[in-house]
mmCIF file of C-alpha atoms and ligand atoms in Angstrom:
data_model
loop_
_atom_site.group_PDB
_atom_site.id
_atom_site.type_symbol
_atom_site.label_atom_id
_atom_site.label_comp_id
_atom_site.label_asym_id
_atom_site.label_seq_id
_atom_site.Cartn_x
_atom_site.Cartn_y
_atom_site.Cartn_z
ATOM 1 C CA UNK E 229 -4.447 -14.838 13.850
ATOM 2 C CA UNK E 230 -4.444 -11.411 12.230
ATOM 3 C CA UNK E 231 -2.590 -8.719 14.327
ATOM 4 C CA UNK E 232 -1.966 -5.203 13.646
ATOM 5 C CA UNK E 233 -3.683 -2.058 11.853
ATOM 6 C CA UNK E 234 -3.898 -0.029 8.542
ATOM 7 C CA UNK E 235 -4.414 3.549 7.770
ATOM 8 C CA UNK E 236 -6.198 4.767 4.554
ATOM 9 C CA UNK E 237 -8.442 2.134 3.121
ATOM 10 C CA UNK E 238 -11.223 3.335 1.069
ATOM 11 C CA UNK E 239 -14.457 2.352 1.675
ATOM 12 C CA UNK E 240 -13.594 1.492 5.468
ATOM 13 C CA UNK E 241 -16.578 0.354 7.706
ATOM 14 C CA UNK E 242 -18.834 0.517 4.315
ATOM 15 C CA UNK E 243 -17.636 -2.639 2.328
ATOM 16 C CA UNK E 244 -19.113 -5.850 3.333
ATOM 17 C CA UNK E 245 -15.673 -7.967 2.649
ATOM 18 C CA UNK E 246 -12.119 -6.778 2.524
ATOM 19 C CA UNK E 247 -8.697 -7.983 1.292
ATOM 20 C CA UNK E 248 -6.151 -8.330 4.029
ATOM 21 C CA UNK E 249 -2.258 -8.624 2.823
ATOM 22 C CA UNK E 250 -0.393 -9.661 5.666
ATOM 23 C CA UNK E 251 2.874 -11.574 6.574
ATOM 24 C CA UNK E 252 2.354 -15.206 7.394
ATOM 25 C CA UNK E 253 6.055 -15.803 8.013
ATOM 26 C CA UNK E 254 8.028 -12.366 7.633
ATOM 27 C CA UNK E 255 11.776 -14.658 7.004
ATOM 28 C CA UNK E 256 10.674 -15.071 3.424
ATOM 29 C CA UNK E 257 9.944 -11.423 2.721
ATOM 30 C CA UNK E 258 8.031 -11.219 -0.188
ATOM 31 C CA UNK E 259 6.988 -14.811 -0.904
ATOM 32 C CA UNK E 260 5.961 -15.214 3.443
ATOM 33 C CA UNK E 261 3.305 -12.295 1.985
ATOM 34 C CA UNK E 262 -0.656 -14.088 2.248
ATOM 35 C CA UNK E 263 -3.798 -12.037 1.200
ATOM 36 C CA UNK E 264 -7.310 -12.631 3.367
ATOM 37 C CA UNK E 265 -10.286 -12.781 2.941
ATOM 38 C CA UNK E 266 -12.135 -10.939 5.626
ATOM 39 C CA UNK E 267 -15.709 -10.138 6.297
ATOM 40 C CA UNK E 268 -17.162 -7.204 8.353
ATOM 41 C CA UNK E 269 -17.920 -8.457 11.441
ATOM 42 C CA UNK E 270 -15.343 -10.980 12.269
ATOM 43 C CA UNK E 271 -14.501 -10.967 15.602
ATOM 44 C CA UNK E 272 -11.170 -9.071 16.153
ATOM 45 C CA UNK E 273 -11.758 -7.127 13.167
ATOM 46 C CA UNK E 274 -12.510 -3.002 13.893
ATOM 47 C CA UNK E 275 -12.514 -0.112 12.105
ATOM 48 C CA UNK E 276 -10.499 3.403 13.193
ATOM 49 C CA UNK E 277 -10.636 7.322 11.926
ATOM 50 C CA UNK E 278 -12.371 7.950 8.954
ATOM 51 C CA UNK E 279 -10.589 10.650 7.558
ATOM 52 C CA UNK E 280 -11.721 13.979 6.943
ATOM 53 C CA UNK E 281 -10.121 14.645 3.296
ATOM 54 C CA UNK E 282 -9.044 17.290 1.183
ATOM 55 C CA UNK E 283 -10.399 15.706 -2.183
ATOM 56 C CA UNK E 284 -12.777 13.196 -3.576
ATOM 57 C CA UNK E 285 -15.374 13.056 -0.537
ATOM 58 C CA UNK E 286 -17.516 11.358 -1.596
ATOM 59 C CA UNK E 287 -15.442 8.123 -0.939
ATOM 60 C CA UNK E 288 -15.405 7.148 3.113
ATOM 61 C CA UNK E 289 -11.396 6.190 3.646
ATOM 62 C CA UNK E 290 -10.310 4.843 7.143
ATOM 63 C CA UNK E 291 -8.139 2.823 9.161
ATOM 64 C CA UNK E 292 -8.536 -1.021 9.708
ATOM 65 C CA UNK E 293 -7.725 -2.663 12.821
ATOM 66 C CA UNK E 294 -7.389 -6.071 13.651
ATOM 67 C CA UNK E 295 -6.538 -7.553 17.257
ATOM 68 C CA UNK E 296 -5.977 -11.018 17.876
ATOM 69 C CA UNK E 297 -8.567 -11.539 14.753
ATOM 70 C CA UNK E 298 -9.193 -15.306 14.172
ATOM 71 C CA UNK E 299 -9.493 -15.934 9.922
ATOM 72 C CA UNK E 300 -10.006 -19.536 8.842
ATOM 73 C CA UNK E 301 -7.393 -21.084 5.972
ATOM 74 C CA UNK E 302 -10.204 -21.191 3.509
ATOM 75 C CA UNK E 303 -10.069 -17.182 3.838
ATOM 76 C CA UNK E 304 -6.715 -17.121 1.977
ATOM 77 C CA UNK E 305 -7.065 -16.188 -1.527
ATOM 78 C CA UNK E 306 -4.631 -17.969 -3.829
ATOM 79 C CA UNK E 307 -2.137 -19.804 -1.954
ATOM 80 C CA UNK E 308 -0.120 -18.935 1.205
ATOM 81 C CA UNK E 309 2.702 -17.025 0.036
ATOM 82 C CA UNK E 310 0.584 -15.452 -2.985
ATOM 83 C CA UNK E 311 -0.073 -12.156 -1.716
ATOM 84 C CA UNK E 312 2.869 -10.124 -2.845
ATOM 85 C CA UNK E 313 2.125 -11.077 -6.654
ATOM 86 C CA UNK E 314 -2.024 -10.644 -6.028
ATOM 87 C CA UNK E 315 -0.926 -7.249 -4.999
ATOM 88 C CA UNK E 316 1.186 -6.185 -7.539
ATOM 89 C CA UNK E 317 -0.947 -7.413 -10.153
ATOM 90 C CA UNK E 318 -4.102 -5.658 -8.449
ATOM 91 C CA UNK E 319 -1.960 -2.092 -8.052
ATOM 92 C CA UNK E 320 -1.543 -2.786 -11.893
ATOM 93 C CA UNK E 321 -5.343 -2.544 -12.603
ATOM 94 C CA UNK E 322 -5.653 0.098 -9.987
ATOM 95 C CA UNK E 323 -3.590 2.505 -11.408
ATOM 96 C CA UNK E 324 -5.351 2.592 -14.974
ATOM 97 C CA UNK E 325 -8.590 3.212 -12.807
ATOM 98 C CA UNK E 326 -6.864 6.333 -11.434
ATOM 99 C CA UNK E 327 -5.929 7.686 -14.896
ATOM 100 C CA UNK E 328 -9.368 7.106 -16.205
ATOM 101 C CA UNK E 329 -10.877 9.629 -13.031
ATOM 102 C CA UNK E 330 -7.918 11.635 -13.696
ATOM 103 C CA UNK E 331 -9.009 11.907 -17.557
ATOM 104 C CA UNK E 332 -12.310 12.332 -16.346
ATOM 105 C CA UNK E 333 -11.555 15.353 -14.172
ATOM 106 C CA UNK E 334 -9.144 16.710 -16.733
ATOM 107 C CA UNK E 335 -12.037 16.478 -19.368
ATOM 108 C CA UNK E 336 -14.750 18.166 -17.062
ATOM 109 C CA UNK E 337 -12.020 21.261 -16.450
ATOM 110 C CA UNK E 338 -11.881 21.396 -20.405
ATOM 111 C CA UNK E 339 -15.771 21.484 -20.677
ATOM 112 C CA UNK E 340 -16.709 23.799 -18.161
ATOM 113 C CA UNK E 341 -13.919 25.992 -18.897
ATOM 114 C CA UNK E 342 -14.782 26.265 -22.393
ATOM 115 C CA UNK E 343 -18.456 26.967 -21.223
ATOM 116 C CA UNK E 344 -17.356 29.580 -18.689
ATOM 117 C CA UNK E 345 -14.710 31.304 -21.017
ATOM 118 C CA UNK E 346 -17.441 32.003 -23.841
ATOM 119 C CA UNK E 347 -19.949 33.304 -21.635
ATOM 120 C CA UNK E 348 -17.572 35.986 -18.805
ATOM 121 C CA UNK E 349 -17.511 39.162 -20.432
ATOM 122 C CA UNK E 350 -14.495 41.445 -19.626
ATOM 123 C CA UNK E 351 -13.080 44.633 -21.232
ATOM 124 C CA UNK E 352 -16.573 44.351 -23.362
ATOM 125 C CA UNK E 353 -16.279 40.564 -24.736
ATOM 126 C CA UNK E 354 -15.960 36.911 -23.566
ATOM 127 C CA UNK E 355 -12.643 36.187 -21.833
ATOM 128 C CA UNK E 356 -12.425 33.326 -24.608
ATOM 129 C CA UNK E 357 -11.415 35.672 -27.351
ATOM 130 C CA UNK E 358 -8.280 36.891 -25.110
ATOM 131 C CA UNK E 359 -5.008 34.448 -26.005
ATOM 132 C CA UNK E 360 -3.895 34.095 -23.006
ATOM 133 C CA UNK E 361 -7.253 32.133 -22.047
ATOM 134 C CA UNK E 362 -7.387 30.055 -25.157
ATOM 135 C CA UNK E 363 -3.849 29.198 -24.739
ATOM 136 C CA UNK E 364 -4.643 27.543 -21.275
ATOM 137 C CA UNK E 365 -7.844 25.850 -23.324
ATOM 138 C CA UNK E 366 -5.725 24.279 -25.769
ATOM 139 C CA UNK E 367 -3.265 23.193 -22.775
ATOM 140 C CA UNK E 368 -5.762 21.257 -21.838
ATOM 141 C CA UNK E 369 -7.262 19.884 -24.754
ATOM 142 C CA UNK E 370 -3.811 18.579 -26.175
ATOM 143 C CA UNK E 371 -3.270 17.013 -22.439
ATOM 144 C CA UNK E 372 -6.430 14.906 -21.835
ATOM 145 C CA UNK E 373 -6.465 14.055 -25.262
ATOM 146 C CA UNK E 374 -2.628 12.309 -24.302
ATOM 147 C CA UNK E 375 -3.610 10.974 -20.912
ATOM 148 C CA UNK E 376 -7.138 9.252 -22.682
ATOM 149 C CA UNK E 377 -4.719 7.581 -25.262
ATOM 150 C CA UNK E 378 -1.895 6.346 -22.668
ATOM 151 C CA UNK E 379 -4.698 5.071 -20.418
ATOM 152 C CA UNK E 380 -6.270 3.376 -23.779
ATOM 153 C CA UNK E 381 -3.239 2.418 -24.153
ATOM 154 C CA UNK E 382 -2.764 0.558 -20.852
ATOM 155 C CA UNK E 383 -5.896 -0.781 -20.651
ATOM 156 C CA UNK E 384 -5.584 -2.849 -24.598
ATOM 157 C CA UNK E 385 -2.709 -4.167 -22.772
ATOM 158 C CA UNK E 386 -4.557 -5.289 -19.514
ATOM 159 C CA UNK E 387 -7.447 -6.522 -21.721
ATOM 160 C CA UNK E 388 -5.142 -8.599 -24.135
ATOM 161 C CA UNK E 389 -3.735 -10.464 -21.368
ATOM 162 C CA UNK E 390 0.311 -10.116 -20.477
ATOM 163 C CA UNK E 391 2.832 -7.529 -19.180
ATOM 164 C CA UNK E 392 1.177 -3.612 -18.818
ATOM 165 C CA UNK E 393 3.075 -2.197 -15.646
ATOM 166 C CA UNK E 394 4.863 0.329 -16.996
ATOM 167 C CA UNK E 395 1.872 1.724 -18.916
ATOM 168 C CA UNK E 396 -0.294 1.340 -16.544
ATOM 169 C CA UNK E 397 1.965 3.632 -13.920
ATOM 170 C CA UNK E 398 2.931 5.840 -16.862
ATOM 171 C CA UNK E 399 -0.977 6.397 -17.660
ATOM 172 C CA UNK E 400 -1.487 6.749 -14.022
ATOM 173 C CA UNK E 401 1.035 9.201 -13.394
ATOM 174 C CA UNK E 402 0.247 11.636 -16.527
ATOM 175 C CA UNK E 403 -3.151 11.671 -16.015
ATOM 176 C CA UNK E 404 -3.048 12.580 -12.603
ATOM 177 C CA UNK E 405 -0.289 15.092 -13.132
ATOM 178 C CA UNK E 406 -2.676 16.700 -16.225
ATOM 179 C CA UNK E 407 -5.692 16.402 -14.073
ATOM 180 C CA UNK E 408 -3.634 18.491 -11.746
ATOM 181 C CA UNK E 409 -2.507 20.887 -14.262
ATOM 182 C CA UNK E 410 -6.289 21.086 -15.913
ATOM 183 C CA UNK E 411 -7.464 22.278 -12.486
ATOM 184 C CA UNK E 412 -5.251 24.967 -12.026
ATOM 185 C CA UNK E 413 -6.193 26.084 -15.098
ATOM 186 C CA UNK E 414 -9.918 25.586 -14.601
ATOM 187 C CA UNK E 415 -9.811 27.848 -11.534
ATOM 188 C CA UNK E 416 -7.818 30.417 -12.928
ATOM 189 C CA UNK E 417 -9.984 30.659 -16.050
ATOM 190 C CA UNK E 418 -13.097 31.074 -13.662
ATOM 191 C CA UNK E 419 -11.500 33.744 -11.710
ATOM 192 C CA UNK E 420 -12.446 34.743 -8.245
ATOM 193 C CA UNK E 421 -15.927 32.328 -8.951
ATOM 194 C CA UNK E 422 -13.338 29.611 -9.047
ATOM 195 C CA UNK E 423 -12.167 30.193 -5.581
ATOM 196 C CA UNK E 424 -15.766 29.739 -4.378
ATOM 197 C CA UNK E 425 -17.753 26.258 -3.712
ATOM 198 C CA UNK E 426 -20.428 27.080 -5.863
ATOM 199 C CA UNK E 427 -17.864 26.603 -8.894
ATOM 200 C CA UNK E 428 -16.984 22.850 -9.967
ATOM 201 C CA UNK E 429 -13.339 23.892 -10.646
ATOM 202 C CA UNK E 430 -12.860 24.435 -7.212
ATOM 203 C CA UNK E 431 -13.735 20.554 -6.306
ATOM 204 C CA UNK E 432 -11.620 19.068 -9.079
ATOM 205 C CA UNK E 433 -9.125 21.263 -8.116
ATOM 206 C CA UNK E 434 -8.848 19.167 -4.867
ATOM 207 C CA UNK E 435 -9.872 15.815 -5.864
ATOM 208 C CA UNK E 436 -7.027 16.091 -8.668
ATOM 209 C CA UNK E 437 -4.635 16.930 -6.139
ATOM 210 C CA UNK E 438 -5.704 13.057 -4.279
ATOM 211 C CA UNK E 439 -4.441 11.500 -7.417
ATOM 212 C CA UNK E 440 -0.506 12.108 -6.787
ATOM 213 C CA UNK E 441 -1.021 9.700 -3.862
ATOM 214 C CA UNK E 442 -3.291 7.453 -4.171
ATOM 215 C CA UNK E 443 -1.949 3.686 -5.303
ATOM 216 C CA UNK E 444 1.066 4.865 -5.400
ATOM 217 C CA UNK E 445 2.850 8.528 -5.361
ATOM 218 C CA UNK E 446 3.807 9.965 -8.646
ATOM 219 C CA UNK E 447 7.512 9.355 -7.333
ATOM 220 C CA UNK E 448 6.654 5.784 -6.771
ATOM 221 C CA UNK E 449 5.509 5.259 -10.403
ATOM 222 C CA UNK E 450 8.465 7.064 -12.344
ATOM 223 C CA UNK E 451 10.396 4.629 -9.726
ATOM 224 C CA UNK E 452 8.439 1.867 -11.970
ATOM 225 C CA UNK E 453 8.658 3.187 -14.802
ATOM 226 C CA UNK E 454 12.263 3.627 -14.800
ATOM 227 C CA UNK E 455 12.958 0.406 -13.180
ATOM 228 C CA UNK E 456 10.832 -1.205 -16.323
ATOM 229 C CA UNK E 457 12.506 0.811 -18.582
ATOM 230 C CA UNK E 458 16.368 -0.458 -17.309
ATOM 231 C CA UNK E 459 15.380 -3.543 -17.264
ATOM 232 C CA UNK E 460 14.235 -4.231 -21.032
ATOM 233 C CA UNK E 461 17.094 -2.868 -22.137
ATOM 234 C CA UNK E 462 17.739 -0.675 -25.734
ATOM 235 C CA UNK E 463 14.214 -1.114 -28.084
HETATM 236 C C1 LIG J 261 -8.011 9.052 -0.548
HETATM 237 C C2 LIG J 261 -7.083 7.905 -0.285
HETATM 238 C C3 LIG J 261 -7.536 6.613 -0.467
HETATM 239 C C4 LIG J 261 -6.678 5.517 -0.212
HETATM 240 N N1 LIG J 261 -7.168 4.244 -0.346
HETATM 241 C C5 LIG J 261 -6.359 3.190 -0.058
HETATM 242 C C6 LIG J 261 -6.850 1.840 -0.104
HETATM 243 O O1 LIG J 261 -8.017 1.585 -0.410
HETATM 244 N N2 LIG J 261 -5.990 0.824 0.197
HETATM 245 C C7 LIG J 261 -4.698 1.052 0.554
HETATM 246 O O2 LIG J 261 -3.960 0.093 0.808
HETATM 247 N N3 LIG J 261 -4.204 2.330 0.622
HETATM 248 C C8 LIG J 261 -5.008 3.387 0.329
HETATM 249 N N4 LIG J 261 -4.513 4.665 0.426
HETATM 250 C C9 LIG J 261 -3.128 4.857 0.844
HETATM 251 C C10 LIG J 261 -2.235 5.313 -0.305
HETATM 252 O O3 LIG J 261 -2.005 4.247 -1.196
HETATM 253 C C11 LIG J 261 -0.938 5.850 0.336
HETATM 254 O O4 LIG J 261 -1.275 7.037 1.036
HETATM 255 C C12 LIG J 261 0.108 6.145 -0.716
HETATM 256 O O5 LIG J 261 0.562 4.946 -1.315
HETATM 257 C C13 LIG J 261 1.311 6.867 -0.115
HETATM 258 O O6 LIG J 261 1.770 6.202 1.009
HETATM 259 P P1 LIG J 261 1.977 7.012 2.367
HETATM 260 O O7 LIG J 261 0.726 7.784 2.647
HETATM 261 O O8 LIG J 261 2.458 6.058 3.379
HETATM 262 O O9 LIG J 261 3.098 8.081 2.014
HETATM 263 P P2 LIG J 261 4.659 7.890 2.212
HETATM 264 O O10 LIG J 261 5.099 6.561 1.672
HETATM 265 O O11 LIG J 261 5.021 8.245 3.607
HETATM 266 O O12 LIG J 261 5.205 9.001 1.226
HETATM 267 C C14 LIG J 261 5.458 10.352 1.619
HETATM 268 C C15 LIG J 261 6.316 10.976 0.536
HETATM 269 O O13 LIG J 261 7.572 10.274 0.446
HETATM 270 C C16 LIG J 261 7.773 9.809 -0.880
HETATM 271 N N5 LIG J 261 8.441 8.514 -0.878
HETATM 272 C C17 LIG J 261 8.149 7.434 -0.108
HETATM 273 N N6 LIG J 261 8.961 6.410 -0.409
HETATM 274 C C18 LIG J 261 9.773 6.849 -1.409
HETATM 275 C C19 LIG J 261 10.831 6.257 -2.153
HETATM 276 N N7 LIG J 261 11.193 4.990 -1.949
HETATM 277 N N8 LIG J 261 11.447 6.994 -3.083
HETATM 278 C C20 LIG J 261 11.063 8.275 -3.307
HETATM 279 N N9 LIG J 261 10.074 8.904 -2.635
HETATM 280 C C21 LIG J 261 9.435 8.187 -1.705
HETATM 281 C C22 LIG J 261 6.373 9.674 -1.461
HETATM 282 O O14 LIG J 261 6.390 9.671 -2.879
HETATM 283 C C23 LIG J 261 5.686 10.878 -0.863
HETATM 284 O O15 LIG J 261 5.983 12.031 -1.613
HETATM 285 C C24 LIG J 261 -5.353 5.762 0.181
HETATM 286 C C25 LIG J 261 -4.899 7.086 0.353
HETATM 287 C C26 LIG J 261 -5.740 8.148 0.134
HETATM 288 C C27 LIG J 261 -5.225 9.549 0.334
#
């Protein structure tokens, strides 16, 4: 019997099946961690706020609920007692997701900077002759072309099979961070126009800023990395 309630799940009330981690005995901490299987409409199962988000919304995220919500044992996936590991390992994957969108979104404030810088006149010529503009253009460039390689990077590792949490967090963390930084150049390039809604600088802006927290805060992941780091010792 599943009891209790969780904020912040994308795709809430529009997937068809979800995966429930929850304690099945709490004494064993980690290992007393199962994951479900559950399906929309189960009895006991609800849904709760959809939130109204700063960035990236075009993704529904809301809160789960669950009251007295009957799942049967062939629901578990793995094993009892498996969930803490399926989670890691999922977060794992998850993360080099996030540092692909936040390469994405780091490219696309490179491309229609670029576009936007050649064609603004000011002072009688584009705004891309003027350093201080093609500095933040080659900013950029250098970054994304760093976060695509670590993320690469991360995902050879994932694909070969074996150990690729620390890259994976240290992918996810510098892309999101460069996404972040991209955008701020992006609207400052575009000038007032990038204050406005008409201008696509002003929605990476935001959904870049959703990166930091998503599957993990930024702190979270240099907590990783480090922890990965101490732990393999002097290369
Ligand atoms: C758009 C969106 C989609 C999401 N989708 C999902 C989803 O599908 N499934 C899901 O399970 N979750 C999802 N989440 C939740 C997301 O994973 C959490 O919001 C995120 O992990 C941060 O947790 P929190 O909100 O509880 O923040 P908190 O943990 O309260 O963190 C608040 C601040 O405290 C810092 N902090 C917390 N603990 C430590 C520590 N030990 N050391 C140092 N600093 C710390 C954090 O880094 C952060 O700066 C989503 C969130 C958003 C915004």
């Amino acid at each position: 019997m599943l009891n209790g309630k969780k904020a912040f799940i994308t795709n809430a009330a529009v997937a068809d099946i979800y995966v429930v981690f929850a304690y099945t005995d709490r004494s064993k901490k980690r290992e007393g961690m199962s994951a479900f299987i559950i399906e929309k409409g189960t009895q006991g199962f609800s849904f709760a706020k959809i939130e109204n988000l700063l960035g990236m919304r075009g993704c529904v995220v809301g809160g789960l609920v669950f009251r007295d919500c009957r799942v049967p044992e062939e629901n578990i996936l793995g094993s009892e007692g498996d969930g803490f590991r399926i989670a890691m390992a999922t977060l794992d994957r998850d993360r080099i997701a996030m540092s692909s969108i936040g390469t994405g979104i780091a490219q696309a404030c490179l491309d229609v900077s670029k576009n936007y810088a050649k064609e603004r006149k000011q002072f009688s010529q584009p705004i891309a002759n003027f350093q201080a503009v093609q500095f933040m253009l080659a900013d950029m460039a250098m970054e994304v072309e760093a976060a695509r390689l670590l993320t690469y990077k991360a995902a050879y590792l994932a694909d070969k099979g074996g150990k690729f949490t620390k890259e994976a967090s240290m992918a996810k963390l510098y892309a999101s961070e460069v996404a972040q930084r991209a955008a701020i150049n992006a609207v400052q390039i575009h000038g007032g126009y990038g204050c406005t809604k008409e201008c696509p600088a002003e929605r990476f802006f935001r959904d870049a800023r959703i990166l930091s927290i998503v599957v993990g805060t930024s702190e979270i992941q240099r907590m990783v990395i480090a922890r990965e780091e101490l732990r393999s010792g002097s290369d």
